[in-house]
Amino acid sequence: MLGNAFGRFDASGRTYTITDSNTPAPWVNVVSNGRYGFAVSQNGGGFSWLDNSQLNVLTRWDMDLVRDAAGKFLYLADRDSGDVWSLAPSPCRTRYDRYACDHTMGSTTFTTEYAGILAVWRMSVAPGDNAELWSVQLTNPGGRPRRLRIASFFEWCCGVAPDAKREFHRLFFTTRHDPARHAIIATKNLWDVPARHEGEHWNRPWPYVAAHAVGGIAFDRDLATADKGAFLGRYGDPARPAALSSDDVFDPGTTAFGRFGDAAAALGGDFTLAPKGSASLHFTIAVAESEAETLALLDRYTDPGAVERAALASASAWERMLAPTRIRTEMPDLDLLCAHWLPYQAISARLWGRTGYYQQSGAYGFRDQLQDSQVWLTLEPRRCLDQILLHAAHQFADGSVYHWWHPLTETGLRTGCSDDYLWLPFVVAGYINETGDLGLLDRAAPFVDDPHPATIGEHCRRSLARALGRFSPRGLPLMGSCDWNDGLSAAGIGEKGESIWLGFFFAGLLEDFGSLLERSGDAPGAGEYRRIRASLVAAINEHAWDGEWFRCATLDNGDWIGSRDNPEGRIFLNMQTWAILSGATSQERQDAAWESVRRYLLSEWGPLLLAPAYTEPRADIGYITRYSPGSRENGGVYMHAATWALAAACKRRDVQAVTQIWRSISPPLRCTDAEAYRAEPYVLPGNVDGPRSDTPGKAGWTWYTGSAAWLRKVVMDWVLGLRATPEGLLIDPCPPAELGRVDFVRPWRGRQVRLRFDARQFMPGTTPTVIVNGEPLGGAVLVESAFNAGQAIGVEVSWTGGGTKGTARTVSARRAVV
């Protein structure tokens, strides 16, 4: 299903099978159980971590996406022929007779056949343990016995990545062999994390014990070494390590453990595979805070049955986690993305792993993971609440927040970014709309610099108050060191530049949070926020309208960017979409701004963030201008913003634009031309090159992007049209006709809501007929009080009559230039 030259989805949409490992870029899986995780590519490259994918990395890795030759490897050697190959393409680049890499939720499996040996290698993470489990099945379909040698190999990192100064770092490792467990134990006397207290600089041990073990069969001879040099050989090649062809590694006198090698882990041994026979092995990587705990983990997975049960439990856990929301339409790309891959991407990579192949972060972004946590609202709302409480505790008493902070060390960066702290009340409002739990406002959390707890309502008020204290004399919000667009890093650094996107975002937020205050009994507070909103809306409309669209921002010197007077960066996307989403301008201006988006920013690769791209650096604007033209924020498709454009198109009832935007950003559709698109077809990229790039349409970094949670939310809220509001659950679809028959299930306040309609009937401007549990619904909102607790709610929507197409019109796919 939805195949290309390199692979395809299975019928369920949950598994992507790569059949040609020579993909245009690494196609990756990010697997995490919330603490332990690993990233692995179709080549077998990648790394593992615990709790923090930058500060607490277990295995070394090199971010070289051209070679993709660093990772955790598994080798086989034929002891008679001398053949050596790896069970994933790296590092040997074996020319297999058969190859497949299956990426799915919670595991990756390599199936290879070479030299008459069929190998199946599955990598997964134990659901509740800090343990990575490899299950290996080897089969000899031939008629003669095969004398084989198997060996794992990786290098220990045990701390901050990348550990580029390896000749320094290797001096702090201690490794030892545990023959009874067929295991290697590793510790490190140095942890070079940022110091929280004076005098701690690089003067503490890595506070964990790591181990690697092998089991499942009795080897004729056991291979075990913890030294890279002993395994590879002097000036050795990872594609043909000395240990696979030499017996020296079995000599206890040359097998390296202790404190004086280059710390690695290689385990395996010699065995014979009978004709028509098979053998099952398993390898474990484990880590804990003490040696006793680590060894207990190894012992827990000594039995092959325990490894198999853990892998099945992991798969079941993901299936249960994603099960509350079900989507079935006649667009398989939308179904598999929104039901499976987008929530998996948001949870495994963004919220839990906080990493991808293009960026090892490990940190929480205050605004980033708050937005990502919206994915939980239709799965497990309690987890969104946990994220809110975590972030509130990383706010300062003056309302400012860490731009990002690292768990484990609790060190972070406090900046002048002007939107970070506003995402707290935004997500709080979204959570309460979804759950009806106004009691959240009375929950308590401390501040970073004040241990005395304050209510979440007070945390939100301080966020809003901080924003209100950073207004220009003419009533527009100040840019600070950036707004949502980090690349505008110099535009307002002198605390004079103004942000129009922030104005629209803040206007919408004042309305939303004012509504919360009103429902919680604080009518005066709600009235004050609405008065401020009216003043802000007036200022935006007085100063920022450019005749056909809203300008982007002023620089510290007062010059406008995003204006028709600018030769480059003439029009920006976010101001136009949030003018619509916030409703903070007239209908006439919304019409004109959206027409400008359609004319100048909608492209065949998605909605451009700005046009035309900057071609020369501008020190007064920021690093956005230093990207190559068409890259990332500089005139490319920044997917986070593209999802907001999709929501705006839905609010406009512009079904043709909804259709075009979806077609232009859907990875399975874009990746039908995999060479041009390059990135994985099963997860969303953070960016796609725009028309001024030499490679327009090429996707950039993937996995570690907030666009995944947002696209899923926009599709469910706006395209399929079940959206939580203060009044109740709004039924408001704006579907492309290609969706056909839609069957959408989502939970809402302890009830299961099932929505069904035929998208081919949809007519913008026509009032739909809504039948709920067999009875006509008078309006378009499901009110909680009308249903019993736990009651299933069935909604049927149909459109009949003439109607009007409103603003809908066909937009041809084309390059967008200004």
PDB file of C-alpha atoms in Angstrom, residues 556-735:
ATOM      1  CA  ASP A 556      14.124  47.616  16.499  1.00  0.00           C
ATOM      2  CA  ASN A 557      14.631  50.624  14.194  1.00  0.00           C
ATOM      3  CA  GLY A 558      10.930  50.685  13.278  1.00  0.00           C
ATOM      4  CA  ASP A 559      11.236  49.258   9.752  1.00  0.00           C
ATOM      5  CA  TRP A 560       8.612  46.737   8.692  1.00  0.00           C
ATOM      6  CA  ILE A 561       9.293  43.256   7.373  1.00  0.00           C
ATOM      7  CA  GLY A 562       6.626  41.219   5.639  1.00  0.00           C
ATOM      8  CA  SER A 563       5.510  44.290   3.755  1.00  0.00           C
ATOM      9  CA  ARG A 564       4.867  44.907   0.054  1.00  0.00           C
ATOM     10  CA  ASP A 565       7.679  47.461   0.256  1.00  0.00           C
ATOM     11  CA  ASN A 566      10.218  44.683   0.981  1.00  0.00           C
ATOM     12  CA  PRO A 567      12.006  43.114  -2.003  1.00  0.00           C
ATOM     13  CA  GLU A 568      12.536  39.928   0.035  1.00  0.00           C
ATOM     14  CA  GLY A 569      10.450  38.531   2.883  1.00  0.00           C
ATOM     15  CA  ARG A 570       7.500  40.441   1.493  1.00  0.00           C
ATOM     16  CA  ILE A 571       4.696  38.259   2.872  1.00  0.00           C
ATOM     17  CA  PHE A 572       4.737  35.869   5.844  1.00  0.00           C
ATOM     18  CA  LEU A 573       2.242  33.071   6.445  1.00  0.00           C
ATOM     19  CA  ASN A 574       1.505  33.039  10.184  1.00  0.00           C
ATOM     20  CA  MET A 575       0.062  36.531  10.439  1.00  0.00           C
ATOM     21  CA  GLN A 576      -2.534  35.706   7.792  1.00  0.00           C
ATOM     22  CA  THR A 577      -3.564  32.319   9.190  1.00  0.00           C
ATOM     23  CA  TRP A 578      -3.789  33.532  12.779  1.00  0.00           C
ATOM     24  CA  ALA A 579      -5.774  36.597  11.712  1.00  0.00           C
ATOM     25  CA  ILE A 580      -8.346  34.023  10.580  1.00  0.00           C
ATOM     26  CA  LEU A 581      -7.977  31.595  13.475  1.00  0.00           C
ATOM     27  CA  SER A 582      -8.209  34.349  16.107  1.00  0.00           C
ATOM     28  CA  GLY A 583     -10.972  36.264  14.335  1.00  0.00           C
ATOM     29  CA  ALA A 584      -9.164  39.454  15.332  1.00  0.00           C
ATOM     30  CA  THR A 585      -9.889  41.391  12.174  1.00  0.00           C
ATOM     31  CA  SER A 586     -12.765  42.133   9.827  1.00  0.00           C
ATOM     32  CA  GLN A 587     -14.188  39.581   7.413  1.00  0.00           C
ATOM     33  CA  GLU A 588     -13.050  41.769   4.537  1.00  0.00           C
ATOM     34  CA  ARG A 589      -9.450  41.679   5.709  1.00  0.00           C
ATOM     35  CA  GLN A 590      -9.605  37.952   6.394  1.00  0.00           C
ATOM     36  CA  ASP A 591     -10.795  37.488   2.800  1.00  0.00           C
ATOM     37  CA  ALA A 592      -7.948  39.579   1.413  1.00  0.00           C
ATOM     38  CA  ALA A 593      -5.285  38.013   3.615  1.00  0.00           C
ATOM     39  CA  TRP A 594      -6.374  34.508   2.652  1.00  0.00           C
ATOM     40  CA  GLU A 595      -6.434  35.418  -1.025  1.00  0.00           C
ATOM     41  CA  SER A 596      -2.834  36.602  -0.630  1.00  0.00           C
ATOM     42  CA  VAL A 597      -1.904  33.290   0.989  1.00  0.00           C
ATOM     43  CA  ARG A 598      -3.415  31.447  -1.947  1.00  0.00           C
ATOM     44  CA  ARG A 599      -1.739  33.693  -4.491  1.00  0.00           C
ATOM     45  CA  TYR A 600       1.748  33.919  -3.029  1.00  0.00           C
ATOM     46  CA  LEU A 601       2.301  31.151  -0.488  1.00  0.00           C
ATOM     47  CA  LEU A 602       0.451  27.988  -1.485  1.00  0.00           C
ATOM     48  CA  SER A 603       2.845  25.860  -3.482  1.00  0.00           C
ATOM     49  CA  GLU A 604       2.952  22.314  -4.787  1.00  0.00           C
ATOM     50  CA  TRP A 605       5.149  21.414  -1.793  1.00  0.00           C
ATOM     51  CA  GLY A 606       3.001  23.055   0.862  1.00  0.00           C
ATOM     52  CA  PRO A 607       2.320  26.562   2.255  1.00  0.00           C
ATOM     53  CA  LEU A 608       5.541  28.587   2.294  1.00  0.00           C
ATOM     54  CA  LEU A 609       6.420  30.328   5.536  1.00  0.00           C
ATOM     55  CA  LEU A 610       7.403  33.481   3.645  1.00  0.00           C
ATOM     56  CA  ALA A 611       8.054  34.689   0.109  1.00  0.00           C
ATOM     57  CA  PRO A 612      10.243  35.550  -1.550  1.00  0.00           C
ATOM     58  CA  ALA A 613      13.132  33.968   0.353  1.00  0.00           C
ATOM     59  CA  TYR A 614      16.019  36.085   1.616  1.00  0.00           C
ATOM     60  CA  THR A 615      19.139  35.782  -0.522  1.00  0.00           C
ATOM     61  CA  GLU A 616      21.479  37.967   1.544  1.00  0.00           C
ATOM     62  CA  PRO A 617      22.064  37.867   5.313  1.00  0.00           C
ATOM     63  CA  ARG A 618      20.412  40.663   7.270  1.00  0.00           C
ATOM     64  CA  ALA A 619      22.034  41.232  10.667  1.00  0.00           C
ATOM     65  CA  ASP A 620      19.070  43.384  11.735  1.00  0.00           C
ATOM     66  CA  ILE A 621      16.532  40.576  11.100  1.00  0.00           C
ATOM     67  CA  GLY A 622      18.262  37.439  12.314  1.00  0.00           C
ATOM     68  CA  TYR A 623      19.611  34.079  11.338  1.00  0.00           C
ATOM     69  CA  ILE A 624      16.538  33.282   9.250  1.00  0.00           C
ATOM     70  CA  THR A 625      18.228  35.281   6.495  1.00  0.00           C
ATOM     71  CA  ARG A 626      21.409  33.206   6.735  1.00  0.00           C
ATOM     72  CA  TYR A 627      19.806  29.961   5.619  1.00  0.00           C
ATOM     73  CA  SER A 628      20.193  29.178   1.953  1.00  0.00           C
ATOM     74  CA  PRO A 629      17.155  30.537   0.064  1.00  0.00           C
ATOM     75  CA  GLY A 630      14.218  28.180   0.283  1.00  0.00           C
ATOM     76  CA  SER A 631      15.591  26.311   3.312  1.00  0.00           C
ATOM     77  CA  ARG A 632      13.675  25.894   6.552  1.00  0.00           C
ATOM     78  CA  GLU A 633      12.119  29.181   7.726  1.00  0.00           C
ATOM     79  CA  ASN A 634      13.720  31.119   4.862  1.00  0.00           C
ATOM     80  CA  GLY A 635      11.074  30.613   2.224  1.00  0.00           C
ATOM     81  CA  GLY A 636      10.578  26.902   2.745  1.00  0.00           C
ATOM     82  CA  VAL A 637       7.552  24.987   3.972  1.00  0.00           C
ATOM     83  CA  TYR A 638       7.850  25.036   7.748  1.00  0.00           C
ATOM     84  CA  MET A 639       5.470  22.213   8.508  1.00  0.00           C
ATOM     85  CA  HIS A 640       4.392  23.471  11.940  1.00  0.00           C
ATOM     86  CA  ALA A 641       3.014  26.621  10.307  1.00  0.00           C
ATOM     87  CA  ALA A 642       1.601  24.621   7.405  1.00  0.00           C
ATOM     88  CA  THR A 643      -0.699  22.774   9.804  1.00  0.00           C
ATOM     89  CA  TRP A 644      -2.083  26.114  10.978  1.00  0.00           C
ATOM     90  CA  ALA A 645      -2.695  27.046   7.334  1.00  0.00           C
ATOM     91  CA  LEU A 646      -4.716  23.845   6.974  1.00  0.00           C
ATOM     92  CA  ALA A 647      -6.822  24.850   9.987  1.00  0.00           C
ATOM     93  CA  ALA A 648      -7.349  28.331   8.534  1.00  0.00           C
ATOM     94  CA  ALA A 649      -8.444  26.828   5.212  1.00  0.00           C
ATOM     95  CA  CYS A 650     -11.002  24.734   7.082  1.00  0.00           C
ATOM     96  CA  LYS A 651     -12.295  27.707   9.029  1.00  0.00           C
ATOM     97  CA  ARG A 652     -12.653  29.530   5.709  1.00  0.00           C
ATOM     98  CA  ARG A 653     -14.580  26.542   4.306  1.00  0.00           C
ATOM     99  CA  ASP A 654     -12.105  26.582   1.425  1.00  0.00           C
ATOM    100  CA  VAL A 655     -12.323  22.883   0.711  1.00  0.00           C
ATOM    101  CA  GLN A 656     -10.205  23.176  -2.441  1.00  0.00           C
ATOM    102  CA  ALA A 657      -7.376  24.717  -0.417  1.00  0.00           C
ATOM    103  CA  VAL A 658      -7.827  22.027   2.235  1.00  0.00           C
ATOM    104  CA  THR A 659      -7.436  19.416  -0.497  1.00  0.00           C
ATOM    105  CA  GLN A 660      -4.401  21.101  -2.021  1.00  0.00           C
ATOM    106  CA  ILE A 661      -2.614  21.637   1.277  1.00  0.00           C
ATOM    107  CA  TRP A 662      -3.143  18.027   2.315  1.00  0.00           C
ATOM    108  CA  ARG A 663      -1.902  16.669  -1.006  1.00  0.00           C
ATOM    109  CA  SER A 664       1.143  18.910  -0.856  1.00  0.00           C
ATOM    110  CA  ILE A 665       2.273  17.914   2.656  1.00  0.00           C
ATOM    111  CA  SER A 666       1.169  14.270   3.073  1.00  0.00           C
ATOM    112  CA  PRO A 667       4.424  12.264   3.300  1.00  0.00           C
ATOM    113  CA  PRO A 668       3.008   9.045   1.783  1.00  0.00           C
ATOM    114  CA  LEU A 669       1.785  11.034  -1.229  1.00  0.00           C
ATOM    115  CA  ARG A 670       4.883  13.211  -1.556  1.00  0.00           C
ATOM    116  CA  CYS A 671       7.158  10.188  -1.235  1.00  0.00           C
ATOM    117  CA  THR A 672       5.770   8.473  -4.290  1.00  0.00           C
ATOM    118  CA  ASP A 673       8.701  10.349  -5.839  1.00  0.00           C
ATOM    119  CA  ALA A 674      11.094   9.289  -3.121  1.00  0.00           C
ATOM    120  CA  GLU A 675      14.222  10.625  -4.805  1.00  0.00           C
ATOM    121  CA  ALA A 676      12.806  14.142  -4.863  1.00  0.00           C
ATOM    122  CA  TYR A 677      11.205  14.017  -1.409  1.00  0.00           C
ATOM    123  CA  ARG A 678      14.028  12.020   0.261  1.00  0.00           C
ATOM    124  CA  ALA A 679      12.606  11.685   3.790  1.00  0.00           C
ATOM    125  CA  GLU A 680      10.536   8.911   5.350  1.00  0.00           C
ATOM    126  CA  PRO A 681       7.016   8.474   3.970  1.00  0.00           C
ATOM    127  CA  TYR A 682       5.574   7.514   7.362  1.00  0.00           C
ATOM    128  CA  VAL A 683       6.414  10.500   9.580  1.00  0.00           C
ATOM    129  CA  LEU A 684       6.153  14.245   9.147  1.00  0.00           C
ATOM    130  CA  PRO A 685       9.196  16.401   8.393  1.00  0.00           C
ATOM    131  CA  GLY A 686       9.879  19.679  10.105  1.00  0.00           C
ATOM    132  CA  ASN A 687      10.496  21.448   6.818  1.00  0.00           C
ATOM    133  CA  VAL A 688      10.454  21.091   3.043  1.00  0.00           C
ATOM    134  CA  ASP A 689      12.537  23.171   0.628  1.00  0.00           C
ATOM    135  CA  GLY A 690      10.744  25.976  -1.194  1.00  0.00           C
ATOM    136  CA  PRO A 691      10.920  27.281  -4.770  1.00  0.00           C
ATOM    137  CA  ARG A 692      14.166  29.239  -4.401  1.00  0.00           C
ATOM    138  CA  SER A 693      16.043  26.125  -3.310  1.00  0.00           C
ATOM    139  CA  ASP A 694      18.016  24.090  -5.819  1.00  0.00           C
ATOM    140  CA  THR A 695      16.065  21.092  -4.496  1.00  0.00           C
ATOM    141  CA  PRO A 696      12.461  22.326  -4.150  1.00  0.00           C
ATOM    142  CA  GLY A 697      10.247  19.789  -2.456  1.00  0.00           C
ATOM    143  CA  LYS A 698      13.080  18.036  -0.602  1.00  0.00           C
ATOM    144  CA  ALA A 699      12.089  17.252   2.979  1.00  0.00           C
ATOM    145  CA  GLY A 700      14.474  18.229   5.758  1.00  0.00           C
ATOM    146  CA  TRP A 701      14.749  16.856   9.285  1.00  0.00           C
ATOM    147  CA  THR A 702      12.102  14.428  10.469  1.00  0.00           C
ATOM    148  CA  TRP A 703      10.769  12.860  13.696  1.00  0.00           C
ATOM    149  CA  TYR A 704      11.825  15.675  16.050  1.00  0.00           C
ATOM    150  CA  THR A 705       9.180  18.194  14.993  1.00  0.00           C
ATOM    151  CA  GLY A 706       6.090  19.579  16.670  1.00  0.00           C
ATOM    152  CA  SER A 707       4.228  19.413  13.378  1.00  0.00           C
ATOM    153  CA  ALA A 708       3.203  15.788  14.023  1.00  0.00           C
ATOM    154  CA  ALA A 709       0.933  16.508  16.998  1.00  0.00           C
ATOM    155  CA  TRP A 710      -0.413  19.636  15.322  1.00  0.00           C
ATOM    156  CA  LEU A 711      -1.302  17.983  12.010  1.00  0.00           C
ATOM    157  CA  ARG A 712      -3.186  15.209  13.772  1.00  0.00           C
ATOM    158  CA  LYS A 713      -5.044  17.762  15.918  1.00  0.00           C
ATOM    159  CA  VAL A 714      -5.951  19.917  12.925  1.00  0.00           C
ATOM    160  CA  VAL A 715      -7.238  16.930  10.956  1.00  0.00           C
ATOM    161  CA  MET A 716      -9.412  15.693  13.817  1.00  0.00           C
ATOM    162  CA  ASP A 717     -10.580  19.138  14.953  1.00  0.00           C
ATOM    163  CA  TRP A 718     -11.055  20.887  11.641  1.00  0.00           C
ATOM    164  CA  VAL A 719     -11.029  18.460   8.695  1.00  0.00           C
ATOM    165  CA  LEU A 720     -13.017  15.640  10.324  1.00  0.00           C
ATOM    166  CA  GLY A 721     -14.596  18.254  12.530  1.00  0.00           C
ATOM    167  CA  LEU A 722     -15.033  17.082  16.112  1.00  0.00           C
ATOM    168  CA  ARG A 723     -13.587  19.997  18.064  1.00  0.00           C
ATOM    169  CA  ALA A 724     -13.711  20.588  21.817  1.00  0.00           C
ATOM    170  CA  THR A 725     -14.964  24.076  22.681  1.00  0.00           C
ATOM    171  CA  PRO A 726     -16.066  25.780  25.911  1.00  0.00           C
ATOM    172  CA  GLU A 727     -19.680  25.033  24.999  1.00  0.00           C
ATOM    173  CA  GLY A 728     -19.143  21.347  24.180  1.00  0.00           C
ATOM    174  CA  LEU A 729     -17.995  19.160  21.312  1.00  0.00           C
ATOM    175  CA  LEU A 730     -18.542  21.047  18.060  1.00  0.00           C
ATOM    176  CA  ILE A 731     -19.485  19.077  14.945  1.00  0.00           C
ATOM    177  CA  ASP A 732     -17.879  21.044  12.146  1.00  0.00           C
ATOM    178  CA  PRO A 733     -16.296  19.021   9.307  1.00  0.00           C
ATOM    179  CA  CYS A 734     -14.581  20.547   6.268  1.00  0.00           C
ATOM    180  CA  PRO A 735     -13.536  17.411   4.394  1.00  0.00           C
TER     181      PRO A 735
END
